[in-house]
Amino acid sequence: FFTGPYFWRLLRNTVALSLYGLVIGFPIPIILALLFNEMRCKALQKTAQTATYIPHFVSAVVVAGLVTDFLSPGSGIINNIVEAFGGERKYFLMEPRYFRWIYTLMNVWKGAGFSSIIYLAALTAADESLYEAAVLDGANRWKQVWHVSLPAILPTIVTMLIINVGNLLNVGYEVVILLYQPATYETSDITNTYVYRTGLLDGQYSPAAAIGMFNGVVGFVLVCLANKLSKRITEYSLW
């Protein structure tokens, strides 16, 4: 696997997709949870939460089909908007430079709302007296969020961050398989899709097992490093 022709491409794409998800996808559930917590109208809060939770329960096959339809060069709504503003229609799923953004934004839409539940649960444990003290000290809503709400969920944020770092090489290959094609292998082919093609389609079980072991070892090392770094910087850690 290390000396094969695809190692660096697979490693680069896997890490890139994970970093896109970490940088873009990780903070959004936290922001959503903080926004939901600040909503005073309970009916509006429940409606907004339900609207963001629903995509999680939609099959990845259905979501990938929706993305394909939206990005269709013939009748896709995205291309209709581009054309309305004077642009040219494009087959986005055939262009490698767009794949990472499409994959990341799709996952954010599908999973951000449901992931925010974890942080909302942590916010319920925040001491109300701290908010009252902040109000007495003249803190506005923004300062209450920054100095009370965020510290209350910091241990949860750290735990989830360590888990995400440990899964750096464990990108969800099901969605990638549904969206990628040979024309976009340059930016979409990852270790897990290579395992799928090598192990299941070509029947080469030994190389597929070796790649799986490589992912597991790297994940274990990353979890240990992230845990140690978190303990040193924030004093919070898994162990």
PDB file of C-alpha atoms in Angstrom:
ATOM      1  CA  PHE A   1       0.000   0.000   0.000  1.00  0.00           C
ATOM      2  CA  PHE A   2       2.807   2.453   0.917  1.00  0.00           C
ATOM      3  CA  THR A   3       4.709   1.805  -2.304  1.00  0.00           C
ATOM      4  CA  GLY A   4       1.619   1.677  -4.507  1.00  0.00           C
ATOM      5  CA  PRO A   5       0.806   4.367  -7.084  1.00  0.00           C
ATOM      6  CA  TYR A   6      -2.230   5.680  -5.191  1.00  0.00           C
ATOM      7  CA  PHE A   7      -0.974   5.991  -1.609  1.00  0.00           C
ATOM      8  CA  TRP A   8      -0.288   9.729  -1.539  1.00  0.00           C
ATOM      9  CA  ARG A   9      -3.437  10.576  -3.465  1.00  0.00           C
ATOM     10  CA  LEU A  10      -5.579   8.485  -1.126  1.00  0.00           C
ATOM     11  CA  LEU A  11      -3.925   9.910   1.995  1.00  0.00           C
ATOM     12  CA  ARG A  12      -4.162  13.492   0.725  1.00  0.00           C
ATOM     13  CA  ASN A  13      -7.838  13.189  -0.199  1.00  0.00           C
ATOM     14  CA  THR A  14      -8.783  11.433   3.030  1.00  0.00           C
ATOM     15  CA  VAL A  15      -7.065  14.013   5.227  1.00  0.00           C
ATOM     16  CA  ALA A  16      -8.425  16.888   3.115  1.00  0.00           C
ATOM     17  CA  LEU A  17     -12.053  15.693   3.381  1.00  0.00           C
ATOM     18  CA  SER A  18     -11.642  15.165   7.121  1.00  0.00           C
ATOM     19  CA  LEU A  19     -10.131  18.624   7.623  1.00  0.00           C
ATOM     20  CA  TYR A  20     -12.913  20.213   5.583  1.00  0.00           C
ATOM     21  CA  GLY A  21     -15.413  18.485   7.847  1.00  0.00           C
ATOM     22  CA  LEU A  22     -13.481  19.422  10.978  1.00  0.00           C
ATOM     23  CA  VAL A  23     -13.007  23.090  10.123  1.00  0.00           C
ATOM     24  CA  ILE A  24     -16.443  23.695   8.601  1.00  0.00           C
ATOM     25  CA  GLY A  25     -18.644  20.984  10.044  1.00  0.00           C
ATOM     26  CA  PHE A  26     -17.437  20.792  13.651  1.00  0.00           C
ATOM     27  CA  PRO A  27     -18.249  24.372  14.814  1.00  0.00           C
ATOM     28  CA  ILE A  28     -21.705  24.551  13.196  1.00  0.00           C
ATOM     29  CA  PRO A  29     -23.500  22.187  15.652  1.00  0.00           C
ATOM     30  CA  ILE A  30     -21.995  24.196  18.522  1.00  0.00           C
ATOM     31  CA  ILE A  31     -23.257  27.460  17.012  1.00  0.00           C
ATOM     32  CA  LEU A  32     -26.693  25.912  16.398  1.00  0.00           C
ATOM     33  CA  ALA A  33     -26.917  24.702  19.997  1.00  0.00           C
ATOM     34  CA  LEU A  34     -26.006  28.149  21.325  1.00  0.00           C
ATOM     35  CA  LEU A  35     -28.577  29.775  19.035  1.00  0.00           C
ATOM     36  CA  PHE A  36     -31.301  27.331  20.077  1.00  0.00           C
ATOM     37  CA  ASN A  37     -30.453  27.946  23.720  1.00  0.00           C
ATOM     38  CA  GLU A  38     -30.888  31.698  23.247  1.00  0.00           C
ATOM     39  CA  MET A  39     -34.325  31.427  21.620  1.00  0.00           C
ATOM     40  CA  ARG A  40     -37.037  32.565  24.020  1.00  0.00           C
ATOM     41  CA  CYS A  41     -40.056  31.547  21.936  1.00  0.00           C
ATOM     42  CA  LYS A  42     -40.417  27.823  22.690  1.00  0.00           C
ATOM     43  CA  ALA A  43     -42.689  27.159  19.698  1.00  0.00           C
ATOM     44  CA  LEU A  44     -40.187  28.727  17.311  1.00  0.00           C
ATOM     45  CA  GLN A  45     -37.330  26.893  19.038  1.00  0.00           C
ATOM     46  CA  LYS A  46     -38.999  23.487  18.641  1.00  0.00           C
ATOM     47  CA  THR A  47     -39.860  24.215  15.006  1.00  0.00           C
ATOM     48  CA  ALA A  48     -36.290  25.255  14.204  1.00  0.00           C
ATOM     49  CA  GLN A  49     -34.851  22.223  16.010  1.00  0.00           C
ATOM     50  CA  THR A  50     -37.183  19.831  14.184  1.00  0.00           C
ATOM     51  CA  ALA A  51     -36.298  21.378  10.821  1.00  0.00           C
ATOM     52  CA  THR A  52     -32.582  20.861  11.457  1.00  0.00           C
ATOM     53  CA  TYR A  53     -32.976  17.338  12.919  1.00  0.00           C
ATOM     54  CA  ILE A  54     -35.026  15.868  10.055  1.00  0.00           C
ATOM     55  CA  PRO A  55     -32.168  15.581   7.480  1.00  0.00           C
ATOM     56  CA  HIS A  56     -30.318  13.207   9.836  1.00  0.00           C
ATOM     57  CA  PHE A  57     -33.074  10.619   9.424  1.00  0.00           C
ATOM     58  CA  VAL A  58     -33.107  10.820   5.631  1.00  0.00           C
ATOM     59  CA  SER A  59     -31.180   8.017   3.928  1.00  0.00           C
ATOM     60  CA  ALA A  60     -27.771   8.943   2.558  1.00  0.00           C
ATOM     61  CA  VAL A  61     -28.876   7.473  -0.783  1.00  0.00           C
ATOM     62  CA  VAL A  62     -31.825   9.876  -0.899  1.00  0.00           C
ATOM     63  CA  VAL A  63     -29.669  12.856   0.099  1.00  0.00           C
ATOM     64  CA  ALA A  64     -27.061  11.980  -2.536  1.00  0.00           C
ATOM     65  CA  GLY A  65     -29.863  11.702  -5.090  1.00  0.00           C
ATOM     66  CA  LEU A  66     -31.153  15.150  -4.118  1.00  0.00           C
ATOM     67  CA  VAL A  67     -27.659  16.608  -4.430  1.00  0.00           C
ATOM     68  CA  THR A  68     -27.275  15.011  -7.865  1.00  0.00           C
ATOM     69  CA  ASP A  69     -30.620  16.473  -8.980  1.00  0.00           C
ATOM     70  CA  PHE A  70     -29.851  19.937  -7.571  1.00  0.00           C
ATOM     71  CA  LEU A  71     -26.487  19.988  -9.367  1.00  0.00           C
ATOM     72  CA  SER A  72     -27.759  18.507 -12.623  1.00  0.00           C
ATOM     73  CA  PRO A  73     -26.416  20.489 -15.612  1.00  0.00           C
ATOM     74  CA  GLY A  74     -29.760  20.213 -17.390  1.00  0.00           C
ATOM     75  CA  SER A  75     -32.474  21.111 -14.887  1.00  0.00           C
ATOM     76  CA  GLY A  76     -30.691  21.429 -11.546  1.00  0.00           C
ATOM     77  CA  ILE A  77     -31.767  24.369  -9.375  1.00  0.00           C
ATOM     78  CA  ILE A  78     -28.150  25.387  -8.709  1.00  0.00           C
ATOM     79  CA  ASN A  79     -27.403  25.662 -12.407  1.00  0.00           C
ATOM     80  CA  ASN A  80     -30.682  27.523 -12.935  1.00  0.00           C
ATOM     81  CA  ILE A  81     -29.550  30.107 -10.385  1.00  0.00           C
ATOM     82  CA  VAL A  82     -26.079  30.322 -11.941  1.00  0.00           C
ATOM     83  CA  GLU A  83     -27.592  30.828 -15.390  1.00  0.00           C
ATOM     84  CA  ALA A  84     -30.025  33.456 -14.041  1.00  0.00           C
ATOM     85  CA  PHE A  85     -27.032  35.499 -12.879  1.00  0.00           C
ATOM     86  CA  GLY A  86     -25.321  35.234 -16.263  1.00  0.00           C
ATOM     87  CA  GLY A  87     -23.098  32.237 -15.556  1.00  0.00           C
ATOM     88  CA  GLU A  88     -22.640  29.039 -17.544  1.00  0.00           C
ATOM     89  CA  ARG A  89     -24.134  25.692 -16.635  1.00  0.00           C
ATOM     90  CA  LYS A  90     -21.636  23.188 -15.251  1.00  0.00           C
ATOM     91  CA  TYR A  91     -21.651  19.525 -14.371  1.00  0.00           C
ATOM     92  CA  PHE A  92     -20.357  20.129 -10.849  1.00  0.00           C
ATOM     93  CA  LEU A  93     -20.056  16.446  -9.961  1.00  0.00           C
ATOM     94  CA  MET A  94     -17.699  15.916 -12.908  1.00  0.00           C
ATOM     95  CA  GLU A  95     -15.240  18.598 -11.810  1.00  0.00           C
ATOM     96  CA  PRO A  96     -12.719  17.506  -9.125  1.00  0.00           C
ATOM     97  CA  ARG A  97     -12.302  20.994  -7.632  1.00  0.00           C
ATOM     98  CA  TYR A  98     -15.932  21.083  -6.457  1.00  0.00           C
ATOM     99  CA  PHE A  99     -16.178  17.621  -4.906  1.00  0.00           C
ATOM    100  CA  ARG A 100     -14.811  18.408  -1.434  1.00  0.00           C
ATOM    101  CA  TRP A 101     -17.134  21.382  -0.992  1.00  0.00           C
ATOM    102  CA  ILE A 102     -20.146  19.410  -2.205  1.00  0.00           C
ATOM    103  CA  TYR A 103     -19.363  16.499   0.104  1.00  0.00           C
ATOM    104  CA  THR A 104     -18.713  18.722   3.127  1.00  0.00           C
ATOM    105  CA  LEU A 105     -21.762  20.960   2.723  1.00  0.00           C
ATOM    106  CA  MET A 106     -23.995  17.941   2.186  1.00  0.00           C
ATOM    107  CA  ASN A 107     -22.761  16.345   5.412  1.00  0.00           C
ATOM    108  CA  VAL A 108     -23.181  19.616   7.302  1.00  0.00           C
ATOM    109  CA  TRP A 109     -26.785  19.938   6.128  1.00  0.00           C
ATOM    110  CA  LYS A 110     -27.503  16.306   6.990  1.00  0.00           C
ATOM    111  CA  GLY A 111     -25.836  16.038  10.367  1.00  0.00           C
ATOM    112  CA  ALA A 112     -25.348  19.449  11.998  1.00  0.00           C
ATOM    113  CA  GLY A 113     -28.810  19.670  13.547  1.00  0.00           C
ATOM    114  CA  PHE A 114     -28.711  16.222  15.097  1.00  0.00           C
ATOM    115  CA  SER A 115     -25.148  16.738  16.367  1.00  0.00           C
ATOM    116  CA  SER A 116     -26.260  19.903  18.158  1.00  0.00           C
ATOM    117  CA  ILE A 117     -28.338  17.749  20.547  1.00  0.00           C
ATOM    118  CA  ILE A 118     -25.155  16.770  22.393  1.00  0.00           C
ATOM    119  CA  TYR A 119     -24.261  20.392  23.072  1.00  0.00           C
ATOM    120  CA  LEU A 120     -27.844  21.327  23.936  1.00  0.00           C
ATOM    121  CA  ALA A 121     -27.855  18.555  26.527  1.00  0.00           C
ATOM    122  CA  ALA A 122     -24.611  19.925  27.974  1.00  0.00           C
ATOM    123  CA  LEU A 123     -26.110  23.438  28.099  1.00  0.00           C
ATOM    124  CA  THR A 124     -28.986  22.218  30.268  1.00  0.00           C
ATOM    125  CA  ALA A 125     -26.417  21.492  32.989  1.00  0.00           C
ATOM    126  CA  ALA A 126     -25.205  25.102  33.047  1.00  0.00           C
ATOM    127  CA  ASP A 127     -25.800  26.741  36.437  1.00  0.00           C
ATOM    128  CA  GLU A 128     -28.580  29.341  36.142  1.00  0.00           C
ATOM    129  CA  SER A 129     -27.031  31.333  38.983  1.00  0.00           C
ATOM    130  CA  LEU A 130     -24.064  32.065  36.726  1.00  0.00           C
ATOM    131  CA  TYR A 131     -26.363  33.722  34.189  1.00  0.00           C
ATOM    132  CA  GLU A 132     -28.025  35.724  36.975  1.00  0.00           C
ATOM    133  CA  ALA A 133     -24.636  36.853  38.276  1.00  0.00           C
ATOM    134  CA  ALA A 134     -23.580  37.827  34.738  1.00  0.00           C
ATOM    135  CA  VAL A 135     -26.743  39.921  34.337  1.00  0.00           C
ATOM    136  CA  LEU A 136     -26.080  41.672  37.660  1.00  0.00           C
ATOM    137  CA  ASP A 137     -22.559  42.446  36.430  1.00  0.00           C
ATOM    138  CA  GLY A 138     -24.034  44.079  33.321  1.00  0.00           C
ATOM    139  CA  ALA A 139     -23.229  41.328  30.834  1.00  0.00           C
ATOM    140  CA  ASN A 140     -25.263  41.398  27.611  1.00  0.00           C
ATOM    141  CA  ARG A 141     -26.438  38.260  25.796  1.00  0.00           C
ATOM    142  CA  TRP A 142     -23.208  37.918  23.817  1.00  0.00           C
ATOM    143  CA  LYS A 143     -21.051  38.119  26.953  1.00  0.00           C
ATOM    144  CA  GLN A 144     -23.287  35.597  28.718  1.00  0.00           C
ATOM    145  CA  VAL A 145     -22.781  33.183  25.834  1.00  0.00           C
ATOM    146  CA  TRP A 146     -19.018  33.770  25.758  1.00  0.00           C
ATOM    147  CA  HIS A 147     -18.376  33.665  29.516  1.00  0.00           C
ATOM    148  CA  VAL A 148     -21.078  31.240  30.744  1.00  0.00           C
ATOM    149  CA  SER A 149     -22.534  29.066  27.964  1.00  0.00           C
ATOM    150  CA  LEU A 150     -19.289  28.228  26.152  1.00  0.00           C
ATOM    151  CA  PRO A 151     -17.330  27.304  29.317  1.00  0.00           C
ATOM    152  CA  ALA A 152     -20.268  25.089  30.342  1.00  0.00           C
ATOM    153  CA  ILE A 153     -19.979  22.976  27.187  1.00  0.00           C
ATOM    154  CA  LEU A 154     -16.192  23.152  26.830  1.00  0.00           C
ATOM    155  CA  PRO A 155     -15.602  19.611  28.216  1.00  0.00           C
ATOM    156  CA  THR A 156     -18.131  18.263  25.690  1.00  0.00           C
ATOM    157  CA  ILE A 157     -16.509  20.230  22.866  1.00  0.00           C
ATOM    158  CA  VAL A 158     -13.085  18.854  23.788  1.00  0.00           C
ATOM    159  CA  THR A 159     -14.379  15.269  23.963  1.00  0.00           C
ATOM    160  CA  MET A 160     -16.082  15.519  20.569  1.00  0.00           C
ATOM    161  CA  LEU A 161     -13.003  17.177  19.053  1.00  0.00           C
ATOM    162  CA  ILE A 162     -10.750  14.349  20.250  1.00  0.00           C
ATOM    163  CA  ILE A 163     -13.144  11.773  18.775  1.00  0.00           C
ATOM    164  CA  ASN A 164     -13.252  13.666  15.470  1.00  0.00           C
ATOM    165  CA  VAL A 165      -9.464  13.904  15.316  1.00  0.00           C
ATOM    166  CA  GLY A 166      -9.249  10.152  15.963  1.00  0.00           C
ATOM    167  CA  ASN A 167     -11.546   9.567  12.988  1.00  0.00           C
ATOM    168  CA  LEU A 168      -9.396  11.672  10.672  1.00  0.00           C
ATOM    169  CA  LEU A 169      -8.839   8.748   8.281  1.00  0.00           C
ATOM    170  CA  ASN A 170     -12.292   7.255   8.768  1.00  0.00           C
ATOM    171  CA  VAL A 171     -14.254   9.295   6.235  1.00  0.00           C
ATOM    172  CA  GLY A 172     -17.782   8.106   5.470  1.00  0.00           C
ATOM    173  CA  TYR A 173     -17.149   6.268   2.224  1.00  0.00           C
ATOM    174  CA  GLU A 174     -20.811   5.427   1.527  1.00  0.00           C
ATOM    175  CA  VAL A 175     -21.615   9.015   0.548  1.00  0.00           C
ATOM    176  CA  VAL A 176     -18.367   9.332  -1.398  1.00  0.00           C
ATOM    177  CA  ILE A 177     -19.213   6.226  -3.411  1.00  0.00           C
ATOM    178  CA  LEU A 178     -22.655   7.655  -4.174  1.00  0.00           C
ATOM    179  CA  LEU A 179     -21.203  10.937  -5.445  1.00  0.00           C
ATOM    180  CA  TYR A 180     -17.794  10.227  -6.937  1.00  0.00           C
ATOM    181  CA  GLN A 181     -16.828   8.901 -10.365  1.00  0.00           C
ATOM    182  CA  PRO A 182     -13.524   8.228 -12.160  1.00  0.00           C
ATOM    183  CA  ALA A 183     -13.390  11.814 -13.416  1.00  0.00           C
ATOM    184  CA  THR A 184     -13.187  13.108  -9.817  1.00  0.00           C
ATOM    185  CA  TYR A 185     -10.850  10.466  -8.340  1.00  0.00           C
ATOM    186  CA  GLU A 186      -8.175  13.161  -8.156  1.00  0.00           C
ATOM    187  CA  THR A 187      -9.936  14.774  -5.170  1.00  0.00           C
ATOM    188  CA  SER A 188     -12.582  12.220  -4.140  1.00  0.00           C
ATOM    189  CA  ASP A 189     -10.838   8.842  -3.965  1.00  0.00           C
ATOM    190  CA  ILE A 190     -10.093   8.035  -0.297  1.00  0.00           C
ATOM    191  CA  THR A 191      -8.662   5.072   1.593  1.00  0.00           C
ATOM    192  CA  ASN A 192     -12.072   3.563   2.393  1.00  0.00           C
ATOM    193  CA  THR A 193     -13.312   3.720  -1.209  1.00  0.00           C
ATOM    194  CA  TYR A 194     -10.022   2.137  -2.289  1.00  0.00           C
ATOM    195  CA  VAL A 195     -10.598  -0.617   0.273  1.00  0.00           C
ATOM    196  CA  TYR A 196     -14.086  -1.137  -1.168  1.00  0.00           C
ATOM    197  CA  ARG A 197     -12.790  -1.457  -4.719  1.00  0.00           C
ATOM    198  CA  THR A 198      -9.767  -3.558  -3.743  1.00  0.00           C
ATOM    199  CA  GLY A 199     -11.452  -5.882  -1.251  1.00  0.00           C
ATOM    200  CA  LEU A 200     -15.005  -6.302  -2.510  1.00  0.00           C
ATOM    201  CA  LEU A 201     -14.790  -5.638  -6.227  1.00  0.00           C
ATOM    202  CA  ASP A 202     -11.329  -7.085  -6.948  1.00  0.00           C
ATOM    203  CA  GLY A 203     -11.328  -9.723  -4.196  1.00  0.00           C
ATOM    204  CA  GLN A 204      -7.881  -8.697  -2.867  1.00  0.00           C
ATOM    205  CA  TYR A 205      -8.612  -9.143   0.826  1.00  0.00           C
ATOM    206  CA  SER A 206      -5.058  -8.932   2.171  1.00  0.00           C
ATOM    207  CA  PRO A 207      -4.302  -5.401   0.878  1.00  0.00           C
ATOM    208  CA  ALA A 208      -7.754  -4.247   2.011  1.00  0.00           C
ATOM    209  CA  ALA A 209      -7.120  -5.615   5.509  1.00  0.00           C
ATOM    210  CA  ALA A 210      -3.695  -3.947   5.598  1.00  0.00           C
ATOM    211  CA  ILE A 211      -5.220  -0.572   4.709  1.00  0.00           C
ATOM    212  CA  GLY A 212      -7.858  -1.022   7.419  1.00  0.00           C
ATOM    213  CA  MET A 213      -5.121  -1.761   9.942  1.00  0.00           C
ATOM    214  CA  PHE A 214      -3.203   1.328   8.809  1.00  0.00           C
ATOM    215  CA  ASN A 215      -6.319   3.467   9.402  1.00  0.00           C
ATOM    216  CA  GLY A 216      -6.800   1.956  12.852  1.00  0.00           C
ATOM    217  CA  VAL A 217      -3.204   2.519  13.964  1.00  0.00           C
ATOM    218  CA  VAL A 218      -3.171   6.109  12.719  1.00  0.00           C
ATOM    219  CA  GLY A 219      -6.516   6.756  14.429  1.00  0.00           C
ATOM    220  CA  PHE A 220      -5.214   5.391  17.737  1.00  0.00           C
ATOM    221  CA  VAL A 221      -2.094   7.564  17.575  1.00  0.00           C
ATOM    222  CA  LEU A 222      -4.132  10.664  16.716  1.00  0.00           C
ATOM    223  CA  VAL A 223      -6.528  10.092  19.621  1.00  0.00           C
ATOM    224  CA  CYS A 224      -3.610   9.772  22.040  1.00  0.00           C
ATOM    225  CA  LEU A 225      -1.934  12.924  20.710  1.00  0.00           C
ATOM    226  CA  ALA A 226      -5.177  14.929  20.700  1.00  0.00           C
ATOM    227  CA  ASN A 227      -5.969  13.797  24.246  1.00  0.00           C
ATOM    228  CA  LYS A 228      -2.515  14.760  25.515  1.00  0.00           C
ATOM    229  CA  LEU A 229      -2.628  18.128  23.763  1.00  0.00           C
ATOM    230  CA  SER A 230      -6.114  18.859  25.086  1.00  0.00           C
ATOM    231  CA  LYS A 231      -5.097  17.980  28.637  1.00  0.00           C
ATOM    232  CA  ARG A 232      -2.131  20.323  28.424  1.00  0.00           C
ATOM    233  CA  ILE A 233      -4.040  23.273  26.900  1.00  0.00           C
ATOM    234  CA  THR A 234      -7.564  23.058  28.364  1.00  0.00           C
ATOM    235  CA  GLU A 235      -7.122  20.649  31.327  1.00  0.00           C
ATOM    236  CA  TYR A 236      -9.929  18.521  29.871  1.00  0.00           C
ATOM    237  CA  SER A 237      -9.297  15.076  28.388  1.00  0.00           C
ATOM    238  CA  LEU A 238     -10.795  11.620  27.869  1.00  0.00           C
ATOM    239  CA  TRP A 239      -8.318  10.066  30.320  1.00  0.00           C
TER     240      TRP A 239
END
